[in-house]
Amino acid sequence: MSDPPPNSEVSEQDRGVDTHNQMMRETRREKHDQYSLHEPIEVCIDKDNTPDGVVSSLSIILNTGGCRLARADGCTICGPVADSVDDDGVSHDALMNQIDFCIKYEQTVTNEPAELVKLHTPGSFLDEREVSVKSRQAIAETFADRNRIIVESLPEFVNTNTLRPFTAASLTTDIAIGVETATDRIRHDCLNKQLNFTDFQDACGEVCCIDAMTSENIDIGIKACLLLKPPFLSESEAIGDMVESVRRCAHIDGCHTVSINPAYVQQHTMTDELFHRGGYRPPWLWSITEVLESTRNVDAIVVSDLIEDDSDRGPHNCGECDERVQIAIEDFNRRQEPSVFTQVECECEATWAYILDAESSYAQPLTQ
Ligand code: SF4
Ligand SMILES: [Zn+2]
């Protein structure tokens, strides 16, 4: 019999920043939208760069009721923080209905089942409070015929037991961990995310042990998910933090992919409040290309997944060159070839360079 799910209040005790927590609770109360628990938050067909090359992927955001950090307070950039449901969570039947919905969707858009399945949640797929052992088992069996699966989780849930359904199904598995940055102070104070870089390192160590114990045909690996430009950092500080974070994550055994997620201003977040008061600008696209070029020699796949949205809530340049730079980033994601960035130019690069020089964290942003 498995252990009961850990009590959230105990795990959250003394781990937050009081002012951040109070503001996050107030922000969450402003959200009243309700979602069906029998349909995923999102599903789409995608392409991803993996250790096996670029493959087709079925990308799913399951509605699991919200993460345990979100229920107490939550991260300053997290939109799903406002989507958490009551403490009963989402039932096994509802979760399996969501999976059925995704498979039917896939069958309507393609004849070939995707090689990779990406299972994101507004929290941790491996947290028993969000996805029960029974559901995890059933989902692993459902996708056992695929080549690879990625599940998203906080590092504390990465262990032999939680991953057993995937190893038992001989499914090559990656755990996507939203470590956001290698700098604890930025993660704690700018993001209100109360985990430490050592937690991420421990999870990488854990997968290396599991990998060594399982058969040669199954690989267990880690995908580090980083956040470019948390609130309260200037553009140049954000770039410096990201370059350092990519290098530190890529250096750890077990971490084969680093994904740089440029910040997107989601509704009902602290970042949204700052954005509307002129206190935050999402990163320039030039900052993404700068980080990708600066980290081209690391021993890992480095990608930057852009959200399809041309509003100023997402990463952007002047508007004239955005599409060309986005195409170059997507090209880099597939081929890992930094020379793609030499083919895009725009006058706004000079403005961006000036901002890197002149902006400081106590007087920013200089432009929207
Ligand atoms: S960013 Fe992740 S850990 Fe933070 S509140 Fe959102 S789902 Fe939870
Ligand atoms: Zn431009």
Tab-separated table of C-alpha atoms and ligand atoms in Angstrom:
chain	number	residue	atom	x	y	z
A	1	MET	CA	0.000	0.000	0.000
A	2	SER	CA	1.381	3.415	-0.888
A	3	ASP	CA	1.879	6.200	1.655
A	4	PRO	CA	-0.948	8.735	1.977
A	5	PRO	CA	-0.345	12.001	0.127
A	6	PRO	CA	1.703	14.429	2.234
A	7	ASN	CA	-0.220	17.136	4.036
A	8	SER	CA	0.109	20.399	2.071
A	9	GLU	CA	-0.068	22.711	5.084
A	10	VAL	CA	2.926	20.967	6.644
A	11	SER	CA	4.945	21.059	3.444
A	12	GLU	CA	4.145	24.745	2.889
A	13	GLN	CA	4.851	25.920	6.425
A	14	ASP	CA	7.485	28.666	6.630
A	15	ARG	CA	8.330	28.335	2.938
A	16	GLY	CA	6.736	31.490	1.614
A	17	VAL	CA	7.356	35.209	1.687
A	18	ASP	CA	4.475	36.701	3.648
A	19	THR	CA	3.876	39.822	1.545
A	20	HIS	CA	4.019	37.850	-1.707
A	21	ASN	CA	1.666	35.231	-0.299
A	22	GLN	CA	-0.914	37.751	0.840
A	23	MET	CA	-0.930	39.477	-2.541
A	24	MET	CA	-1.159	36.159	-4.413
A	25	ARG	CA	-4.183	35.126	-2.335
A	26	GLU	CA	-5.917	38.441	-3.111
A	27	THR	CA	-5.145	38.072	-6.833
A	28	ARG	CA	-6.551	34.544	-6.916
A	29	ARG	CA	-9.817	35.700	-5.365
A	30	GLU	CA	-10.401	37.929	-8.437
A	31	LYS	CA	-10.716	34.893	-10.689
A	32	HIS	CA	-14.134	33.315	-10.994
A	33	ASP	CA	-13.912	31.280	-14.254
A	34	GLN	CA	-14.717	27.592	-13.935
A	35	TYR	CA	-13.368	24.818	-16.147
A	36	SER	CA	-14.769	21.400	-16.933
A	37	LEU	CA	-12.719	18.819	-15.081
A	38	HIS	CA	-13.428	16.309	-17.886
A	39	GLU	CA	-11.508	18.211	-20.556
A	40	PRO	CA	-7.820	19.186	-20.599
A	41	ILE	CA	-6.796	22.806	-20.231
A	42	GLU	CA	-5.052	22.526	-23.599
A	43	VAL	CA	-4.043	19.938	-26.211
A	44	CYS	CA	-2.111	20.363	-29.455
A	45	ILE	CA	0.193	18.575	-31.870
A	46	ASP	CA	3.723	19.910	-31.808
A	47	LYS	CA	7.337	19.104	-32.715
A	48	ASP	CA	10.089	18.778	-30.136
A	49	ASN	CA	13.851	18.417	-30.078
A	50	THR	CA	14.731	15.365	-27.936
A	51	PRO	CA	17.848	13.231	-27.461
A	52	ASP	CA	16.354	11.043	-30.253
A	53	GLY	CA	16.111	14.007	-32.644
A	54	VAL	CA	13.180	16.203	-33.643
A	55	VAL	CA	9.948	14.214	-33.211
A	56	SER	CA	6.206	14.790	-33.383
A	57	SER	CA	4.574	15.355	-30.002
A	58	LEU	CA	1.145	15.298	-28.433
A	59	SER	CA	1.286	18.175	-25.987
A	60	ILE	CA	-1.286	18.118	-23.186
A	61	ILE	CA	-2.011	20.380	-20.231
A	62	LEU	CA	-4.115	18.261	-17.895
A	63	ASN	CA	-6.458	19.915	-15.456
A	64	THR	CA	-5.308	18.337	-12.207
A	65	GLY	CA	-6.737	20.928	-9.885
A	66	GLY	CA	-3.670	23.078	-9.289
A	67	CYS	CA	-0.402	22.612	-7.491
A	68	ARG	CA	0.110	22.550	-3.739
A	69	LEU	CA	2.148	25.770	-3.832
A	70	ALA	CA	-0.709	27.476	-5.685
A	71	ARG	CA	-3.271	26.425	-3.099
A	72	ALA	CA	-1.340	28.197	-0.353
A	73	ASP	CA	0.141	31.182	-2.168
A	74	GLY	CA	1.808	30.520	-5.498
A	75	CYS	CA	4.449	31.904	-7.796
A	76	THR	CA	4.351	35.515	-8.958
A	77	ILE	CA	4.290	34.581	-12.655
A	78	CYS	CA	1.909	31.633	-12.556
A	79	GLY	CA	-1.523	31.905	-14.192
A	80	PRO	CA	-2.665	28.382	-13.254
A	81	VAL	CA	-2.173	29.509	-9.656
A	82	ALA	CA	-5.693	30.927	-9.935
A	83	ASP	CA	-7.162	27.732	-11.371
A	84	SER	CA	-6.737	25.480	-8.375
A	85	VAL	CA	-9.936	23.668	-7.410
A	86	ASP	CA	-11.039	22.621	-3.952
A	87	ASP	CA	-9.090	20.114	-1.898
A	88	ASP	CA	-10.945	17.100	-3.340
A	89	GLY	CA	-8.888	17.484	-6.520
A	90	VAL	CA	-9.853	15.810	-9.820
A	91	SER	CA	-11.210	12.252	-9.844
A	92	HIS	CA	-9.668	9.311	-11.690
A	93	ASP	CA	-12.630	9.140	-14.079
A	94	ALA	CA	-12.407	12.839	-14.890
A	95	LEU	CA	-8.660	12.590	-15.567
A	96	MET	CA	-9.137	9.574	-17.853
A	97	ASN	CA	-11.884	11.465	-19.692
A	98	GLN	CA	-9.333	14.217	-20.288
A	99	ILE	CA	-6.877	11.653	-21.706
A	100	ASP	CA	-9.595	10.183	-23.978
A	101	PHE	CA	-10.408	13.694	-25.170
A	102	CYS	CA	-6.725	14.207	-26.132
A	103	ILE	CA	-6.444	10.901	-27.988
A	104	LYS	CA	-9.618	11.632	-29.948
A	105	TYR	CA	-8.266	15.087	-30.748
A	106	GLU	CA	-5.005	13.550	-31.989
A	107	GLN	CA	-6.916	11.121	-34.219
A	108	THR	CA	-8.827	13.977	-35.817
A	109	VAL	CA	-5.685	15.900	-36.821
A	110	THR	CA	-3.198	13.162	-37.732
A	111	ASN	CA	-3.106	9.513	-38.786
A	112	GLU	CA	0.204	8.868	-37.050
A	113	PRO	CA	0.248	8.730	-33.237
A	114	ALA	CA	2.875	11.187	-31.977
A	115	GLU	CA	6.189	9.651	-30.905
A	116	LEU	CA	6.402	11.872	-27.837
A	117	VAL	CA	3.677	12.668	-25.293
A	118	LYS	CA	4.155	15.753	-23.109
A	119	LEU	CA	2.019	15.813	-19.977
A	120	HIS	CA	1.992	19.189	-18.311
A	121	THR	CA	-0.184	20.086	-15.357
A	122	PRO	CA	-0.744	23.284	-13.402
A	123	GLY	CA	1.463	21.686	-10.755
A	124	SER	CA	3.092	18.257	-10.521
A	125	PHE	CA	1.994	15.188	-12.441
A	126	LEU	CA	3.893	13.057	-9.921
A	127	ASP	CA	2.110	14.579	-6.901
A	128	GLU	CA	-0.382	12.019	-5.647
A	129	ARG	CA	-2.680	14.813	-4.558
A	130	GLU	CA	-3.110	15.856	-8.188
A	131	VAL	CA	-2.805	12.524	-10.024
A	132	SER	CA	-3.479	9.383	-7.998
A	133	VAL	CA	-1.303	6.276	-8.302
A	134	LYS	CA	-4.192	4.561	-10.105
A	135	SER	CA	-4.459	7.382	-12.661
A	136	ARG	CA	-0.689	7.583	-13.143
A	137	GLN	CA	-0.610	3.841	-13.786
A	138	ALA	CA	-3.489	3.987	-16.270
A	139	ILE	CA	-1.984	6.942	-18.140
A	140	ALA	CA	1.423	5.202	-18.411
A	141	GLU	CA	-0.310	2.100	-19.829
A	142	THR	CA	-2.330	4.212	-22.277
A	143	PHE	CA	0.833	5.719	-23.750
A	144	ALA	CA	3.078	2.638	-23.450
A	145	ASP	CA	3.258	2.325	-27.259
A	146	ARG	CA	4.870	5.770	-27.655
A	147	ASN	CA	8.649	6.283	-27.791
A	148	ARG	CA	8.972	8.854	-25.026
A	149	ILE	CA	6.888	10.650	-22.438
A	150	ILE	CA	7.575	13.894	-20.577
A	151	VAL	CA	5.814	14.577	-17.287
A	152	GLU	CA	6.044	17.829	-15.374
A	153	SER	CA	6.804	17.778	-11.667
A	154	LEU	CA	8.330	19.592	-8.737
A	155	PRO	CA	11.614	17.875	-7.814
A	156	GLU	CA	10.394	16.566	-4.447
A	157	PHE	CA	8.153	13.975	-6.156
A	158	VAL	CA	10.864	12.432	-8.350
A	159	ASN	CA	11.679	8.966	-7.035
A	160	THR	CA	11.599	5.268	-7.907
A	161	ASN	CA	8.026	4.803	-6.670
A	162	THR	CA	6.450	7.700	-8.529
A	163	LEU	CA	8.218	6.732	-11.768
A	164	ARG	CA	7.523	2.994	-11.482
A	165	PRO	CA	4.437	3.031	-13.778
A	166	PHE	CA	6.648	4.405	-16.577
A	167	THR	CA	9.624	2.126	-16.020
A	168	ALA	CA	7.206	-0.844	-15.752
A	169	ALA	CA	5.759	0.157	-19.136
A	170	SER	CA	9.329	0.368	-20.570
A	171	LEU	CA	8.653	3.956	-21.496
A	172	THR	CA	11.579	6.332	-21.910
A	173	THR	CA	10.652	9.151	-19.551
A	174	ASP	CA	11.750	12.721	-18.978
A	175	ILE	CA	10.714	14.806	-16.024
A	176	ALA	CA	10.283	18.495	-16.796
A	177	ILE	CA	11.194	20.465	-13.683
A	178	GLY	CA	10.352	24.149	-13.425
A	179	VAL	CA	13.501	25.126	-11.574
A	180	GLU	CA	13.192	28.568	-13.288
A	181	THR	CA	16.706	29.764	-12.362
A	182	ALA	CA	19.838	28.383	-10.737
A	183	THR	CA	19.885	31.357	-8.343
A	184	ASP	CA	17.930	30.631	-5.170
A	185	ARG	CA	17.544	34.297	-4.247
A	186	ILE	CA	15.851	35.133	-7.557
A	187	ARG	CA	13.588	32.059	-7.347
A	188	HIS	CA	12.587	32.862	-3.779
A	189	ASP	CA	12.332	36.657	-3.848
A	190	CYS	CA	11.259	37.433	-7.435
A	191	LEU	CA	9.162	34.329	-8.129
A	192	ASN	CA	8.006	33.324	-4.644
A	193	LYS	CA	8.856	29.741	-5.586
A	194	GLN	CA	10.079	28.042	-2.486
A	195	LEU	CA	12.386	25.374	-3.772
A	196	ASN	CA	16.173	25.325	-3.865
A	197	PHE	CA	18.623	24.523	-6.614
A	198	THR	CA	19.878	21.637	-4.504
A	199	ASP	CA	16.350	20.111	-4.772
A	200	PHE	CA	16.781	20.150	-8.548
A	201	GLN	CA	20.274	18.651	-8.272
A	202	ASP	CA	18.908	15.918	-5.989
A	203	ALA	CA	16.192	15.040	-8.544
A	204	CYS	CA	18.856	14.754	-11.267
A	205	GLY	CA	20.852	12.448	-8.978
A	206	GLU	CA	17.733	10.385	-8.341
A	207	VAL	CA	17.038	9.821	-12.053
A	208	CYS	CA	20.659	8.811	-12.637
A	209	CYS	CA	20.222	6.104	-9.940
A	210	ILE	CA	16.892	4.926	-11.412
A	211	ASP	CA	18.431	4.960	-14.896
A	212	ALA	CA	21.276	2.737	-13.716
A	213	MET	CA	18.795	0.274	-12.164
A	214	THR	CA	16.446	-0.024	-15.138
A	215	SER	CA	16.983	-1.936	-18.395
A	216	GLU	CA	19.303	-0.545	-21.056
A	217	ASN	CA	16.377	0.290	-23.321
A	218	ILE	CA	14.730	2.762	-20.955
A	219	ASP	CA	16.206	6.169	-20.307
A	220	ILE	CA	15.066	8.429	-17.511
A	221	GLY	CA	16.176	12.027	-17.873
A	222	ILE	CA	15.515	15.581	-16.770
A	223	LYS	CA	14.427	18.605	-18.761
A	224	ALA	CA	15.204	21.806	-16.849
A	225	CYS	CA	12.607	24.519	-17.445
A	226	LEU	CA	13.954	28.018	-16.853
A	227	LEU	CA	12.207	31.366	-16.838
A	228	LEU	CA	13.738	34.293	-18.688
A	229	LYS	CA	13.032	37.584	-16.931
A	230	PRO	CA	11.220	37.170	-13.637
A	231	PRO	CA	9.706	40.412	-12.297
A	232	PHE	CA	12.033	42.834	-10.476
A	233	LEU	CA	15.052	42.096	-12.709
A	234	SER	CA	16.384	44.462	-15.355
A	235	GLU	CA	16.839	43.130	-18.896
A	236	SER	CA	20.605	42.695	-18.486
A	237	GLU	CA	20.227	41.036	-15.068
A	238	ALA	CA	17.711	38.625	-16.580
A	239	ILE	CA	20.105	37.697	-19.404
A	240	GLY	CA	23.008	37.212	-16.979
A	241	ASP	CA	20.875	35.021	-14.730
A	242	MET	CA	19.706	32.887	-17.664
A	243	VAL	CA	23.162	32.329	-19.173
A	244	GLU	CA	24.498	31.253	-15.786
A	245	SER	CA	21.423	29.064	-15.129
A	246	VAL	CA	21.631	27.266	-18.499
A	247	ARG	CA	25.304	26.504	-17.876
A	248	ARG	CA	24.721	25.216	-14.344
A	249	CYS	CA	21.758	23.011	-15.320
A	250	ALA	CA	23.462	21.589	-18.434
A	251	HIS	CA	26.479	20.678	-16.320
A	252	ILE	CA	24.485	18.284	-14.110
A	253	ASP	CA	24.422	14.572	-14.982
A	254	GLY	CA	20.924	13.440	-15.920
A	255	CYS	CA	19.839	16.848	-17.290
A	256	HIS	CA	19.924	16.461	-21.082
A	257	THR	CA	17.672	19.376	-22.106
A	258	VAL	CA	17.289	22.966	-20.944
A	259	SER	CA	14.185	24.855	-21.978
A	260	ILE	CA	14.249	28.642	-21.665
A	261	ASN	CA	10.697	29.872	-21.233
A	262	PRO	CA	10.486	33.609	-21.832
A	263	ALA	CA	8.133	35.187	-19.315
A	264	TYR	CA	4.572	35.763	-20.463
A	265	VAL	CA	2.303	38.055	-18.428
A	266	GLN	CA	-0.586	35.834	-17.359
A	267	GLN	CA	-3.789	37.210	-15.915
A	268	HIS	CA	-4.438	37.087	-12.164
A	269	THR	CA	-0.757	37.184	-11.258
A	270	MET	CA	1.466	39.604	-9.407
A	271	THR	CA	3.376	40.155	-12.655
A	272	ASP	CA	0.099	41.239	-14.271
A	273	GLU	CA	-0.386	43.859	-11.542
A	274	LEU	CA	3.141	45.183	-12.143
A	275	PHE	CA	2.637	45.133	-15.929
A	276	HIS	CA	-0.500	47.289	-15.701
A	277	ARG	CA	1.290	49.790	-13.481
A	278	GLY	CA	4.238	50.129	-15.908
A	279	GLY	CA	6.549	48.138	-13.663
A	280	TYR	CA	7.270	45.175	-15.890
A	281	ARG	CA	8.110	44.447	-19.515
A	282	PRO	CA	8.418	40.875	-20.842
A	283	PRO	CA	11.844	40.067	-22.326
A	284	TRP	CA	13.018	41.302	-25.696
A	285	LEU	CA	13.351	38.586	-28.341
A	286	TRP	CA	16.942	39.811	-28.719
A	287	SER	CA	17.526	38.701	-25.124
A	288	ILE	CA	16.460	35.156	-26.045
A	289	THR	CA	18.820	35.042	-29.026
A	290	GLU	CA	21.589	36.459	-26.822
A	291	VAL	CA	21.149	33.677	-24.244
A	292	LEU	CA	20.951	30.948	-26.920
A	293	GLU	CA	24.094	32.230	-28.639
A	294	SER	CA	25.998	32.613	-25.368
A	295	THR	CA	25.247	29.058	-24.268
A	296	ARG	CA	25.777	27.310	-27.607
A	297	ASN	CA	28.711	25.263	-26.285
A	298	VAL	CA	26.964	23.622	-23.310
A	299	ASP	CA	26.545	19.860	-23.219
A	300	ALA	CA	22.728	19.765	-23.513
A	301	ILE	CA	19.938	20.528	-25.939
A	302	VAL	CA	18.941	24.156	-25.318
A	303	VAL	CA	15.626	25.389	-26.684
A	304	SER	CA	13.291	28.309	-26.134
A	305	ASP	CA	9.607	27.560	-26.610
A	306	LEU	CA	7.586	30.605	-27.565
A	307	ILE	CA	3.883	30.965	-26.824
A	308	GLU	CA	1.916	31.857	-29.944
A	309	ASP	CA	0.673	35.296	-29.012
A	310	ASP	CA	1.641	38.557	-30.638
A	311	SER	CA	0.406	40.809	-27.825
A	312	ASP	CA	2.829	42.767	-25.664
A	313	ARG	CA	2.174	40.313	-22.804
A	314	GLY	CA	4.753	37.984	-24.369
A	315	PRO	CA	8.399	38.452	-25.404
A	316	HIS	CA	8.644	41.045	-28.156
A	317	ASN	CA	10.868	43.470	-30.050
A	318	CYS	CA	9.718	46.521	-31.988
A	319	GLY	CA	6.903	44.717	-33.826
A	320	GLU	CA	8.574	45.029	-37.250
A	321	CYS	CA	11.102	42.243	-36.771
A	322	ASP	CA	9.296	39.995	-34.265
A	323	GLU	CA	8.134	37.354	-36.719
A	324	ARG	CA	11.581	36.998	-38.330
A	325	VAL	CA	13.302	36.640	-34.954
A	326	GLN	CA	10.696	34.111	-33.770
A	327	ILE	CA	11.304	32.019	-36.907
A	328	ALA	CA	15.064	32.124	-36.246
A	329	ILE	CA	14.505	30.941	-32.647
A	330	GLU	CA	12.281	28.081	-33.831
A	331	ASP	CA	14.917	27.152	-36.409
A	332	PHE	CA	17.559	27.159	-33.660
A	333	ASN	CA	15.336	24.920	-31.496
A	334	ARG	CA	15.328	22.273	-34.212
A	335	ARG	CA	18.913	22.504	-35.505
A	336	GLN	CA	20.881	24.010	-32.565
A	337	GLU	CA	22.707	26.169	-35.117
A	338	PRO	CA	23.482	29.676	-33.736
A	339	SER	CA	24.388	31.091	-37.163
A	340	VAL	CA	20.607	31.432	-37.805
A	341	PHE	CA	20.722	34.575	-35.671
A	342	THR	CA	23.191	36.329	-37.976
A	343	GLN	CA	20.487	36.342	-40.640
A	344	VAL	CA	18.106	38.646	-38.737
A	345	GLU	CA	18.717	42.330	-38.168
A	346	CYS	CA	16.619	45.336	-37.139
A	347	GLU	CA	17.212	48.898	-36.017
A	348	CYS	CA	15.584	48.102	-32.668
A	349	GLU	CA	18.650	46.075	-31.729
A	350	ALA	CA	20.335	49.398	-30.905
A	351	THR	CA	17.474	50.322	-28.520
A	352	TRP	CA	17.759	46.917	-26.852
A	353	ALA	CA	21.551	47.365	-26.493
A	354	TYR	CA	21.002	50.807	-24.912
A	355	ILE	CA	18.512	49.308	-22.430
A	356	LEU	CA	21.009	46.624	-21.434
A	357	ASP	CA	23.443	49.378	-20.659
A	358	ALA	CA	21.192	51.960	-19.014
A	359	GLU	CA	18.387	50.052	-17.245
A	360	SER	CA	18.737	49.120	-13.597
A	361	SER	CA	16.496	47.019	-11.397
A	362	TYR	CA	15.379	50.100	-9.410
A	363	ALA	CA	14.491	52.078	-12.571
A	364	GLN	CA	12.827	49.689	-14.983
A	365	PRO	CA	11.444	49.067	-17.471
A	366	LEU	CA	12.845	51.903	-19.603
A	367	THR	CA	10.404	50.998	-22.422
A	368	GLN	CA	7.321	48.859	-22.855
B	1	SF4	S1	4.653	28.041	-11.265
B	1	SF4	FE1	4.420	25.834	-10.853
B	1	SF4	S2	5.025	25.656	-8.698
B	1	SF4	FE2	4.527	27.812	-9.019
B	1	SF4	S3	2.367	28.033	-8.434
B	1	SF4	FE3	2.472	27.662	-10.650
B	1	SF4	S4	2.193	25.469	-10.919
B	1	SF4	FE4	2.769	25.830	-8.765
B	2	ZN	ZN	12.857	45.370	-34.523
